[in-house]
Amino acid sequence: MTALRNNIIWVIGFGGASVSLGLFLAVLLNKPGRGIGLYRAAVYLPMVFSLAVTGLFWRVLYSPDGLVNFSLSAIGLGGLERQWLADPEVALYAVLIAAVWRQVGYIMVLYLAGLKGVDPSLEEAAAVDGAGRWQRFTRIVLPQMKGVSAVVFAVTVIDSLRTFDIVWAMTRGGPYNSTHLLSTYMFEQGFSLVNLGYGSAIAVVIFALAIVFIITYLVRSLREEDQ
Amino acid sequence: MAPFALLWVTPMLFVLLVALRPFDDIVSRGLSAWPGALSWEGFATALGAGGIANALWNSIVVTVVAVVLSLILSSWAAYALSRFAIPGRTAILLIMLAGNLLPPQILLIPVAKIVEGLGIYDSLWALIIVQVGFGMGFYTFVLHGFMRSLPDEIFEAARIDGAGAIRIYAQVVLPLARPSLAALTALATTWVFNDLIWAMTVLRTESHFPITAALLNLQGGFVSQWNVVAAGSVIAAIPTAVVFFIFQKQFVSGLLVGSSK
């Protein structure tokens, strides 16, 4: 049950954070300018690391005298210092941040491509009519990227259900099972404890959740194929 | 913009710095201190005693064989499905793609059983075959979309010139598909190289582990020797980073194929 609850937190937290950050950075980096390629590459780069590598990177950062605690005390927030991955209260969110760090680049790629398809003349027209920046963005730009957003949504949910490596690399579901997702819980039951029946049952639950989104994604791809 | 880029790069730089510091320096001055000295000690330990050199080699073998094999096979499949009237071809294509989108965890138990049944459990071949089987659906889907978009006239012309199906594939379709193949190669290389879950499912002996699985062992074996752990993960990150910088364009276009139009 913890695994299911965690998975729900994961879908919302991982999806919400990576999509909003990815979209924000895509808008920010969409204008041509000095060093824009370099900035983009900086955000893309984590995406090519394996989740295991990402997990280890962040283990180093989260270690008791690692960079996270060090920066917190350096900016006067020493009270927030803690054992990030050993504290059941925050461990899940600590892993989540690492996963988001890696995912944002991917979302940004998708939205950058989406922004290319946005017609700039519409935005200019709206600006002439006196629409503010935020209004132009939500009313003019976002609706034009509906297609991309649908893909991003499907990809994010599917990715959340697939998440395994990073949790395994950072905490193996601990401390006290506080970071188990459905997939790690299933792996532990099925392989570490050789509880094949129970493991398979969890697998069926994951399958049932995933198939809905996979079918949505397939229907979309099929429609595009036919066009 | 710059602060965001900096925020994104900081974790990588920090790990790199830790990897380059001698263990004594970390112990005496703290993990987050500015390095007092630099050395290759962490890298040497990770590669030697940590078994990372061997694991890196395993990863490279699996990646190269699996990527080449799966792209050859899926280009055949895509050619057949896109250019010949095979009954139920849309269904075949969608089932292949759906298989690739499934969370791999739900297939772990059956795959482990099948691999055991075939008698290849715990060998690199098992990992290669699983990777090929799992990746093919997506590659076929992408290549199919591309091959279908080729104009019929090209095929007519080739046929009139007397080229058979195989010759058309080798001399017409493949050269035209080169950009798609390049994008898929860049993507597939990072996917296969970065995989952890299949390796954990079909391999047991440590000397067969690819680098991702070996990293987890390294972390268990060198607890609190942060320079070794950091060095190991930097070594595992370098190959994909190199692929990314060389093929950045293909890589990005690969990510976009099949996801946005």
Tab-separated table of C-alpha atoms in Angstrom:
chain	number	residue	atom	x	y	z
A	1	MET	CA	0.000	0.000	0.000
A	2	THR	CA	2.852	2.366	0.785
A	3	ALA	CA	4.155	1.555	-2.672
A	4	LEU	CA	0.873	2.536	-4.316
A	5	ARG	CA	0.613	5.730	-2.287
A	6	ASN	CA	4.237	6.569	-3.081
A	7	ASN	CA	3.601	5.910	-6.739
A	8	ILE	CA	0.735	8.390	-6.723
A	9	ILE	CA	2.957	10.984	-5.023
A	10	TRP	CA	5.598	10.129	-7.597
A	11	VAL	CA	3.333	10.604	-10.633
A	12	ILE	CA	2.120	13.958	-9.340
A	13	GLY	CA	5.423	15.246	-7.991
A	14	PHE	CA	7.658	13.919	-10.748
A	15	GLY	CA	5.203	14.862	-13.489
A	16	GLY	CA	4.288	18.257	-12.088
A	17	ALA	CA	7.822	19.346	-11.330
A	18	SER	CA	9.496	18.094	-14.490
A	19	VAL	CA	6.756	19.339	-16.816
A	20	SER	CA	6.520	22.821	-15.305
A	21	LEU	CA	10.307	23.230	-15.097
A	22	GLY	CA	10.805	21.757	-18.562
A	23	LEU	CA	8.187	24.049	-20.063
A	24	PHE	CA	9.596	27.055	-18.229
A	25	LEU	CA	13.134	26.373	-19.426
A	26	ALA	CA	11.920	25.696	-22.970
A	27	VAL	CA	10.233	29.108	-23.095
A	28	LEU	CA	13.301	30.711	-21.570
A	29	LEU	CA	15.730	29.052	-23.966
A	30	ASN	CA	13.592	29.432	-27.069
A	31	LYS	CA	14.989	32.824	-28.003
A	32	PRO	CA	18.187	32.860	-29.970
A	33	GLY	CA	21.013	34.453	-28.036
A	34	ARG	CA	24.582	34.185	-26.886
A	35	GLY	CA	25.525	30.804	-25.491
A	36	ILE	CA	22.011	29.458	-25.825
A	37	GLY	CA	23.340	26.159	-27.196
A	38	LEU	CA	25.583	25.839	-24.177
A	39	TYR	CA	22.733	26.439	-21.750
A	40	ARG	CA	20.558	23.933	-23.539
A	41	ALA	CA	23.320	21.344	-23.513
A	42	ALA	CA	23.729	21.864	-19.757
A	43	VAL	CA	20.109	20.968	-19.159
A	44	TYR	CA	20.096	18.104	-21.689
A	45	LEU	CA	23.230	16.441	-20.423
A	46	PRO	CA	21.810	14.670	-17.330
A	47	MET	CA	19.237	13.048	-19.600
A	48	VAL	CA	21.873	10.840	-21.201
A	49	PHE	CA	23.176	9.542	-17.887
A	50	SER	CA	21.720	6.292	-16.714
A	51	LEU	CA	19.358	6.441	-13.780
A	52	ALA	CA	21.912	4.413	-11.841
A	53	VAL	CA	24.541	7.081	-12.480
A	54	THR	CA	22.081	9.823	-11.571
A	55	GLY	CA	21.281	7.949	-8.369
A	56	LEU	CA	24.930	7.679	-7.371
A	57	PHE	CA	25.627	11.308	-8.245
A	58	TRP	CA	22.883	12.369	-5.901
A	59	ARG	CA	23.929	9.960	-3.193
A	60	VAL	CA	27.218	11.823	-3.113
A	61	LEU	CA	25.372	15.146	-2.981
A	62	TYR	CA	23.038	13.979	-0.217
A	63	SER	CA	25.754	12.390	1.911
A	64	PRO	CA	25.921	13.813	5.458
A	65	ASP	CA	28.618	16.369	4.625
A	66	GLY	CA	27.751	16.514	0.936
A	67	LEU	CA	26.947	19.539	-1.150
A	68	VAL	CA	23.260	19.737	-0.220
A	69	ASN	CA	23.830	20.018	3.517
A	70	PHE	CA	26.883	22.173	2.934
A	71	SER	CA	24.955	24.688	0.814
A	72	LEU	CA	22.074	24.759	3.286
A	73	SER	CA	24.346	25.724	6.143
A	74	ALA	CA	26.266	28.130	3.923
A	75	ILE	CA	23.099	30.122	3.225
A	76	GLY	CA	22.081	30.045	6.861
A	77	LEU	CA	19.533	27.250	6.689
A	78	GLY	CA	21.623	24.855	8.750
A	79	GLY	CA	18.494	23.850	10.640
A	80	LEU	CA	17.261	22.038	7.542
A	81	GLU	CA	20.326	19.822	7.337
A	82	ARG	CA	19.515	16.163	7.650
A	83	GLN	CA	20.328	12.649	6.491
A	84	TRP	CA	18.323	13.020	3.329
A	85	LEU	CA	18.233	9.397	2.245
A	86	ALA	CA	18.038	7.857	5.724
A	87	ASP	CA	15.091	9.905	6.937
A	88	PRO	CA	11.782	8.177	6.012
A	89	GLU	CA	10.024	11.549	6.040
A	90	VAL	CA	12.007	13.082	3.202
A	91	ALA	CA	13.769	10.204	1.430
A	92	LEU	CA	11.092	9.840	-1.269
A	93	TYR	CA	11.263	13.537	-2.118
A	94	ALA	CA	15.034	13.456	-2.137
A	95	VAL	CA	14.940	10.694	-4.759
A	96	LEU	CA	12.246	12.597	-6.631
A	97	ILE	CA	14.449	15.669	-6.990
A	98	ALA	CA	17.217	13.579	-8.504
A	99	ALA	CA	14.781	12.044	-11.004
A	100	VAL	CA	13.403	15.456	-11.952
A	101	TRP	CA	16.916	16.790	-12.485
A	102	ARG	CA	17.364	14.158	-15.171
A	103	GLN	CA	13.893	14.325	-16.737
A	104	VAL	CA	13.629	18.092	-17.273
A	105	GLY	CA	15.950	18.000	-20.284
A	106	TYR	CA	13.697	15.534	-22.075
A	107	ILE	CA	10.542	17.547	-21.437
A	108	MET	CA	12.408	20.649	-22.575
A	109	VAL	CA	13.337	18.987	-25.879
A	110	LEU	CA	9.700	18.134	-26.516
A	111	TYR	CA	8.445	21.608	-25.686
A	112	LEU	CA	11.184	23.351	-27.650
A	113	ALA	CA	9.992	21.424	-30.685
A	114	GLY	CA	6.423	22.375	-29.834
A	115	LEU	CA	7.321	26.049	-29.567
A	116	LYS	CA	8.767	25.946	-33.071
A	117	GLY	CA	5.305	25.128	-34.356
A	118	VAL	CA	3.740	28.122	-32.624
A	119	ASP	CA	2.762	30.902	-34.977
A	120	PRO	CA	4.485	34.123	-33.783
A	121	SER	CA	2.099	36.411	-35.656
A	122	LEU	CA	-0.768	35.368	-33.390
A	123	GLU	CA	1.218	36.399	-30.350
A	124	GLU	CA	2.116	39.730	-31.925
A	125	ALA	CA	-1.517	40.361	-32.723
A	126	ALA	CA	-2.462	39.639	-29.120
A	127	ALA	CA	0.291	41.968	-27.900
A	128	VAL	CA	-1.085	44.735	-30.082
A	129	ASP	CA	-4.484	44.086	-28.512
A	130	GLY	CA	-2.903	44.696	-25.130
A	131	ALA	CA	-2.565	41.151	-23.771
A	132	GLY	CA	0.087	40.782	-21.092
A	133	ARG	CA	2.953	38.291	-21.256
A	134	TRP	CA	1.295	35.732	-19.005
A	135	GLN	CA	-2.033	36.097	-20.780
A	136	ARG	CA	-0.393	35.641	-24.175
A	137	PHE	CA	1.362	32.558	-22.937
A	138	THR	CA	-1.683	30.835	-21.421
A	139	ARG	CA	-4.224	31.884	-24.035
A	140	ILE	CA	-2.213	31.882	-27.257
A	141	VAL	CA	0.926	29.797	-26.931
A	142	LEU	CA	-0.195	26.928	-24.705
A	143	PRO	CA	-3.343	26.035	-26.685
A	144	GLN	CA	-1.224	25.731	-29.818
A	145	MET	CA	0.911	23.113	-28.109
A	146	LYS	CA	-1.956	20.834	-27.144
A	147	GLY	CA	-0.507	17.986	-29.171
A	148	VAL	CA	2.884	18.194	-27.491
A	149	SER	CA	1.271	18.468	-24.087
A	150	ALA	CA	-0.703	15.285	-24.679
A	151	VAL	CA	2.483	13.446	-25.585
A	152	VAL	CA	4.310	14.885	-22.592
A	153	PHE	CA	1.472	13.771	-20.344
A	154	ALA	CA	1.471	10.211	-21.657
A	155	VAL	CA	5.276	9.963	-21.570
A	156	THR	CA	5.391	11.273	-18.013
A	157	VAL	CA	2.817	8.842	-16.671
A	158	ILE	CA	4.397	5.890	-18.447
A	159	ASP	CA	7.841	6.932	-17.191
A	160	SER	CA	6.547	7.284	-13.632
A	161	LEU	CA	5.201	3.755	-13.675
A	162	ARG	CA	8.490	2.489	-15.109
A	163	THR	CA	10.677	4.216	-12.552
A	164	PHE	CA	12.842	1.645	-10.911
A	165	ASP	CA	16.569	2.139	-11.364
A	166	ILE	CA	16.924	5.413	-9.561
A	167	VAL	CA	15.080	4.283	-6.457
A	168	TRP	CA	17.017	1.040	-6.457
A	169	ALA	CA	20.328	2.844	-6.859
A	170	MET	CA	19.624	5.373	-4.124
A	171	THR	CA	17.642	3.619	-1.405
A	172	ARG	CA	16.461	0.135	-2.514
A	173	GLY	CA	13.025	1.135	-1.242
A	174	GLY	CA	14.248	1.935	2.260
A	175	PRO	CA	14.452	3.347	4.871
A	176	TYR	CA	11.590	1.323	6.377
A	177	ASN	CA	10.027	0.849	2.915
A	178	SER	CA	9.370	4.586	2.749
A	179	THR	CA	10.582	4.962	-0.845
A	180	HIS	CA	9.138	1.820	-2.401
A	181	LEU	CA	7.332	2.349	-5.680
A	182	LEU	CA	5.210	-0.388	-7.219
A	183	SER	CA	8.090	-1.495	-9.399
A	184	THR	CA	10.725	-1.743	-6.661
A	185	TYR	CA	8.266	-3.417	-4.342
A	186	MET	CA	7.494	-5.921	-7.063
A	187	PHE	CA	11.172	-6.572	-7.713
A	188	GLU	CA	11.858	-7.105	-4.046
A	189	GLN	CA	8.919	-9.478	-3.646
A	190	GLY	CA	9.540	-11.372	-6.866
A	191	PHE	CA	13.327	-11.616	-6.892
A	192	SER	CA	14.867	-10.811	-3.537
A	193	LEU	CA	12.210	-12.717	-1.562
A	194	VAL	CA	11.297	-15.128	-4.403
A	195	ASN	CA	7.623	-14.545	-3.730
A	196	LEU	CA	6.683	-15.109	-7.370
A	197	GLY	CA	2.917	-15.169	-6.976
A	198	TYR	CA	2.709	-11.925	-5.044
A	199	GLY	CA	5.273	-10.288	-7.320
A	200	SER	CA	3.258	-11.259	-10.369
A	201	ALA	CA	0.100	-9.889	-8.784
A	202	ILE	CA	1.769	-6.489	-8.341
A	203	ALA	CA	2.952	-6.713	-11.940
A	204	VAL	CA	-0.660	-7.113	-13.059
A	205	VAL	CA	-1.623	-3.973	-11.135
A	206	ILE	CA	1.171	-2.000	-12.835
A	207	PHE	CA	0.071	-3.406	-16.175
A	208	ALA	CA	-3.553	-2.370	-15.624
A	209	LEU	CA	-2.466	1.176	-14.753
A	210	ALA	CA	-0.023	1.469	-17.622
A	211	ILE	CA	-2.163	0.002	-20.385
A	212	VAL	CA	-4.707	2.828	-20.211
A	213	PHE	CA	-2.058	5.416	-21.000
A	214	ILE	CA	-0.298	3.232	-23.516
A	215	ILE	CA	-3.526	2.816	-25.462
A	216	THR	CA	-4.092	6.587	-25.433
A	217	TYR	CA	-0.585	7.066	-26.765
A	218	LEU	CA	-1.035	4.384	-29.435
A	219	VAL	CA	-4.329	5.817	-30.634
A	220	ARG	CA	-2.614	9.166	-31.097
A	221	SER	CA	0.335	7.676	-32.968
A	222	LEU	CA	-2.026	5.720	-35.195
A	223	ARG	CA	-3.961	8.842	-36.069
A	224	GLU	CA	-0.741	10.617	-36.983
A	225	GLU	CA	0.352	7.651	-39.093
A	226	ASP	CA	-2.872	7.892	-41.088
A	227	GLN	CA	-2.511	11.577	-41.791
B	1	MET	CA	19.244	31.593	-17.939
B	2	ALA	CA	22.799	31.322	-16.726
B	3	PRO	CA	21.787	30.610	-13.110
B	4	PHE	CA	19.612	27.704	-14.261
B	5	ALA	CA	22.330	26.245	-16.402
B	6	LEU	CA	24.684	26.610	-13.453
B	7	LEU	CA	22.204	24.915	-11.138
B	8	TRP	CA	22.002	22.014	-13.564
B	9	VAL	CA	25.747	21.677	-13.969
B	10	THR	CA	26.698	22.004	-10.293
B	11	PRO	CA	25.896	18.410	-9.290
B	12	MET	CA	28.029	17.092	-12.138
B	13	LEU	CA	30.980	19.336	-11.310
B	14	PHE	CA	30.757	18.474	-7.637
B	15	VAL	CA	30.843	14.728	-8.322
B	16	LEU	CA	33.732	15.211	-10.724
B	17	LEU	CA	35.687	17.115	-8.079
B	18	VAL	CA	35.013	14.446	-5.468
B	19	ALA	CA	36.167	11.780	-7.909
B	20	LEU	CA	39.448	13.594	-8.460
B	21	ARG	CA	40.353	13.943	-4.787
B	22	PRO	CA	42.482	11.491	-2.828
B	23	PHE	CA	40.642	9.685	-0.035
B	24	ASP	CA	42.788	11.206	2.731
B	25	ASP	CA	41.930	14.679	1.529
B	26	ILE	CA	38.200	13.920	1.778
B	27	VAL	CA	38.558	12.448	5.251
B	28	SER	CA	40.656	15.270	6.641
B	29	ARG	CA	38.960	18.239	4.998
B	30	GLY	CA	35.363	17.101	4.480
B	31	LEU	CA	33.454	16.084	1.372
B	32	SER	CA	32.368	19.563	0.412
B	33	ALA	CA	35.685	21.299	0.940
B	34	TRP	CA	37.614	22.670	-2.004
B	35	PRO	CA	40.138	19.975	-3.030
B	36	GLY	CA	43.489	20.238	-1.273
B	37	ALA	CA	45.052	17.852	-3.742
B	38	LEU	CA	44.066	16.022	-6.903
B	39	SER	CA	44.779	12.412	-7.825
B	40	TRP	CA	43.577	9.528	-9.979
B	41	GLU	CA	43.351	7.301	-6.910
B	42	GLY	CA	39.547	7.047	-7.044
B	43	PHE	CA	39.549	6.155	-10.732
B	44	ALA	CA	42.308	3.597	-10.319
B	45	THR	CA	40.531	1.861	-7.430
B	46	ALA	CA	37.182	1.872	-9.206
B	47	LEU	CA	38.628	0.463	-12.422
B	48	GLY	CA	40.799	-2.153	-10.735
B	49	ALA	CA	39.518	-3.380	-7.389
B	50	GLY	CA	36.006	-2.133	-8.099
B	51	GLY	CA	35.779	-4.195	-11.274
B	52	ILE	CA	34.564	-1.249	-13.322
B	53	ALA	CA	37.012	-1.846	-16.176
B	54	ASN	CA	35.607	-5.324	-16.755
B	55	ALA	CA	32.031	-4.071	-16.406
B	56	LEU	CA	32.678	-1.269	-18.887
B	57	TRP	CA	33.882	-3.817	-21.406
B	58	ASN	CA	30.754	-5.958	-20.849
B	59	SER	CA	28.589	-2.902	-21.375
B	60	ILE	CA	30.341	-1.969	-24.584
B	61	VAL	CA	30.027	-5.490	-26.008
B	62	VAL	CA	26.337	-5.730	-25.117
B	63	THR	CA	25.584	-2.236	-26.419
B	64	VAL	CA	27.341	-2.609	-29.757
B	65	VAL	CA	25.950	-6.058	-30.525
B	66	ALA	CA	22.439	-5.265	-29.327
B	67	VAL	CA	22.194	-1.942	-31.172
B	68	VAL	CA	23.508	-3.286	-34.470
B	69	LEU	CA	21.391	-6.419	-34.292
B	70	SER	CA	18.178	-4.691	-33.322
B	71	LEU	CA	18.521	-1.991	-35.980
B	72	ILE	CA	19.178	-4.557	-38.716
B	73	LEU	CA	16.226	-6.675	-37.650
B	74	SER	CA	13.870	-3.772	-37.217
B	75	SER	CA	14.804	-2.268	-40.570
B	76	TRP	CA	13.827	-5.616	-42.138
B	77	ALA	CA	10.599	-5.681	-40.174
B	78	ALA	CA	9.812	-2.081	-41.048
B	79	TYR	CA	10.542	-2.661	-44.742
B	80	ALA	CA	8.258	-5.667	-44.839
B	81	LEU	CA	5.459	-4.011	-42.876
B	82	SER	CA	5.567	-0.769	-44.829
B	83	ARG	CA	6.007	-2.029	-48.385
B	84	PHE	CA	4.208	-5.363	-48.583
B	85	ALA	CA	0.534	-6.171	-48.073
B	86	ILE	CA	0.957	-8.330	-44.984
B	87	PRO	CA	-2.401	-9.185	-43.407
B	88	GLY	CA	-2.944	-7.440	-40.077
B	89	ARG	CA	0.169	-5.324	-40.420
B	90	THR	CA	-1.159	-2.381	-38.418
B	91	ALA	CA	-2.034	-4.713	-35.571
B	92	ILE	CA	1.426	-6.299	-35.671
B	93	LEU	CA	3.048	-2.885	-35.575
B	94	LEU	CA	0.949	-1.632	-32.681
B	95	ILE	CA	1.504	-4.760	-30.625
B	96	MET	CA	5.255	-4.391	-31.140
B	97	LEU	CA	5.153	-0.751	-30.067
B	98	ALA	CA	2.910	-1.461	-27.093
B	99	GLY	CA	5.391	-4.071	-25.895
B	100	ASN	CA	8.103	-1.448	-25.871
B	101	LEU	CA	5.991	1.041	-23.919
B	102	LEU	CA	5.103	-1.440	-21.182
B	103	PRO	CA	6.926	-0.930	-17.939
B	104	PRO	CA	9.655	-3.561	-18.146
B	105	GLN	CA	9.151	-4.602	-14.526
B	106	ILE	CA	5.961	-6.440	-15.308
B	107	LEU	CA	7.846	-8.695	-17.727
B	108	LEU	CA	10.671	-9.484	-15.336
B	109	ILE	CA	9.361	-12.722	-13.918
B	110	PRO	CA	8.328	-14.246	-17.287
B	111	VAL	CA	11.562	-13.091	-18.946
B	112	ALA	CA	13.642	-14.594	-16.152
B	113	LYS	CA	11.768	-17.894	-16.526
B	114	ILE	CA	12.081	-17.944	-20.331
B	115	VAL	CA	15.782	-17.171	-20.218
B	116	GLU	CA	16.306	-19.937	-17.666
B	117	GLY	CA	14.299	-22.296	-19.867
B	118	LEU	CA	16.517	-21.494	-22.847
B	119	GLY	CA	19.586	-22.305	-20.790
B	120	ILE	CA	21.253	-18.937	-21.407
B	121	TYR	CA	20.569	-17.476	-17.967
B	122	ASP	CA	23.507	-15.483	-16.614
B	123	SER	CA	25.214	-14.966	-19.985
B	124	LEU	CA	25.776	-11.793	-21.961
B	125	TRP	CA	23.769	-13.317	-24.811
B	126	ALA	CA	20.710	-13.417	-22.616
B	127	LEU	CA	21.045	-9.692	-22.000
B	128	ILE	CA	21.629	-8.969	-25.692
B	129	ILE	CA	18.602	-10.992	-26.793
B	130	VAL	CA	16.341	-9.362	-24.224
B	131	GLN	CA	17.556	-5.897	-25.238
B	132	VAL	CA	16.987	-6.616	-28.921
B	133	GLY	CA	13.534	-8.012	-28.280
B	134	PHE	CA	12.483	-5.171	-26.069
B	135	GLY	CA	13.841	-2.327	-28.200
B	136	MET	CA	12.762	-3.593	-31.624
B	137	GLY	CA	9.137	-2.503	-31.275
B	138	PHE	CA	10.012	1.165	-31.068
B	139	TYR	CA	12.722	1.104	-33.731
B	140	THR	CA	10.427	-0.738	-36.129
B	141	PHE	CA	7.661	1.752	-35.492
B	142	VAL	CA	9.895	4.728	-36.244
B	143	LEU	CA	11.465	3.177	-39.339
B	144	HIS	CA	8.071	2.048	-40.579
B	145	GLY	CA	6.761	5.597	-40.376
B	146	PHE	CA	9.737	6.788	-42.381
B	147	MET	CA	9.660	4.063	-45.028
B	148	ARG	CA	5.947	4.552	-45.583
B	149	SER	CA	6.543	8.211	-46.322
B	150	LEU	CA	8.909	7.421	-49.208
B	151	PRO	CA	7.205	8.182	-52.533
B	152	ASP	CA	5.987	5.177	-54.516
B	153	GLU	CA	7.662	6.455	-57.683
B	154	ILE	CA	11.114	5.553	-56.351
B	155	PHE	CA	10.041	1.959	-55.909
B	156	GLU	CA	8.356	1.865	-59.318
B	157	ALA	CA	11.509	3.136	-60.950
B	158	ALA	CA	13.703	0.604	-59.168
B	159	ARG	CA	11.343	-2.211	-60.108
B	160	ILE	CA	11.336	-1.173	-63.755
B	161	ASP	CA	15.113	-1.198	-63.655
B	162	GLY	CA	14.835	-4.844	-62.633
B	163	ALA	CA	15.685	-4.605	-58.941
B	164	GLY	CA	14.204	-7.272	-56.666
B	165	ALA	CA	12.840	-6.699	-53.172
B	166	ILE	CA	16.193	-7.319	-51.480
B	167	ARG	CA	18.102	-5.110	-53.867
B	168	ILE	CA	15.600	-2.282	-53.368
B	169	TYR	CA	16.070	-2.640	-49.623
B	170	ALA	CA	19.840	-2.552	-49.770
B	171	GLN	CA	20.367	0.059	-52.481
B	172	VAL	CA	17.345	2.323	-52.209
B	173	VAL	CA	15.695	2.127	-48.802
B	174	LEU	CA	18.724	1.831	-46.532
B	175	PRO	CA	20.654	4.804	-47.960
B	176	LEU	CA	17.537	6.964	-47.736
B	177	ALA	CA	16.884	5.850	-44.168
B	178	ARG	CA	20.334	6.893	-42.997
B	179	PRO	CA	19.218	9.947	-40.970
B	180	SER	CA	16.537	7.951	-39.139
B	181	LEU	CA	18.983	5.145	-38.517
B	182	ALA	CA	21.534	7.601	-37.142
B	183	ALA	CA	18.994	9.096	-34.764
B	184	LEU	CA	17.900	5.666	-33.590
B	185	THR	CA	21.495	4.544	-33.134
B	186	ALA	CA	22.213	7.493	-30.856
B	187	LEU	CA	19.084	6.809	-28.830
B	188	ALA	CA	19.434	3.041	-28.686
B	189	THR	CA	23.074	3.274	-27.622
B	190	THR	CA	22.225	5.321	-24.556
B	191	TRP	CA	19.206	3.173	-23.728
B	192	VAL	CA	21.028	-0.134	-23.882
B	193	PHE	CA	24.128	1.213	-22.174
B	194	ASN	CA	22.086	2.743	-19.369
B	195	ASP	CA	19.854	-0.233	-18.707
B	196	LEU	CA	19.940	-1.667	-15.234
B	197	ILE	CA	16.760	-3.622	-14.738
B	198	TRP	CA	17.272	-6.251	-17.463
B	199	ALA	CA	20.830	-6.809	-16.362
B	200	MET	CA	19.639	-7.434	-12.809
B	201	THR	CA	17.022	-9.834	-14.124
B	202	VAL	CA	19.055	-12.097	-16.378
B	203	LEU	CA	22.542	-11.923	-14.855
B	204	ARG	CA	23.824	-13.247	-11.577
B	205	THR	CA	27.623	-13.529	-11.790
B	206	GLU	CA	29.386	-10.281	-10.990
B	207	SER	CA	31.981	-10.685	-13.724
B	208	HIS	CA	29.152	-10.573	-16.298
B	209	PHE	CA	27.605	-7.388	-14.963
B	210	PRO	CA	27.368	-4.330	-17.197
B	211	ILE	CA	28.534	-1.067	-15.723
B	212	THR	CA	25.211	0.036	-14.248
B	213	ALA	CA	24.847	-3.089	-12.134
B	214	ALA	CA	28.538	-3.052	-11.238
B	215	LEU	CA	28.134	0.516	-9.975
B	216	LEU	CA	25.610	-0.608	-7.411
B	217	ASN	CA	28.047	-3.246	-6.191
B	218	LEU	CA	30.793	-0.663	-6.071
B	219	GLN	CA	28.608	1.483	-3.894
B	220	GLY	CA	28.054	-1.458	-1.529
B	221	GLY	CA	31.727	-2.439	-1.464
B	222	PHE	CA	33.223	1.026	-1.003
B	223	VAL	CA	30.767	2.578	1.427
B	224	SER	CA	31.853	6.098	2.380
B	225	GLN	CA	34.856	5.984	0.037
B	226	TRP	CA	33.145	8.712	-1.879
B	227	ASN	CA	36.001	9.327	-4.283
B	228	VAL	CA	35.752	5.725	-5.566
B	229	VAL	CA	31.962	5.802	-5.882
B	230	ALA	CA	32.093	9.175	-7.622
B	231	ALA	CA	34.856	8.017	-9.964
B	232	GLY	CA	32.871	4.902	-10.894
B	233	SER	CA	29.788	6.898	-11.738
B	234	VAL	CA	31.801	9.410	-13.749
B	235	ILE	CA	33.299	6.546	-15.768
B	236	ALA	CA	29.785	5.210	-16.395
B	237	ALA	CA	28.581	8.649	-17.433
B	238	ILE	CA	31.380	9.441	-19.886
B	239	PRO	CA	30.457	7.120	-22.804
B	240	THR	CA	26.875	8.366	-23.055
B	241	ALA	CA	28.016	11.951	-22.614
B	242	VAL	CA	30.445	11.478	-25.512
B	243	VAL	CA	27.722	9.958	-27.686
B	244	PHE	CA	25.529	12.886	-26.757
B	245	PHE	CA	28.056	15.579	-27.639
B	246	ILE	CA	29.021	13.978	-30.937
B	247	PHE	CA	25.469	13.156	-32.026
B	248	GLN	CA	23.584	15.912	-30.231
B	249	LYS	CA	21.545	16.774	-33.303
B	250	GLN	CA	20.628	13.175	-34.121
B	251	PHE	CA	19.958	12.509	-30.473
B	252	VAL	CA	17.495	15.340	-30.106
B	253	SER	CA	15.765	14.499	-33.374
B	254	GLY	CA	15.604	10.883	-32.214
B	255	LEU	CA	13.798	11.917	-29.069
B	256	LEU	CA	11.277	13.781	-31.162
B	257	VAL	CA	10.544	10.970	-33.611
B	258	GLY	CA	7.302	9.293	-32.834
B	259	SER	CA	6.479	11.728	-30.075
B	260	SER	CA	5.591	15.021	-31.697
B	261	LYS	CA	4.528	16.191	-35.071
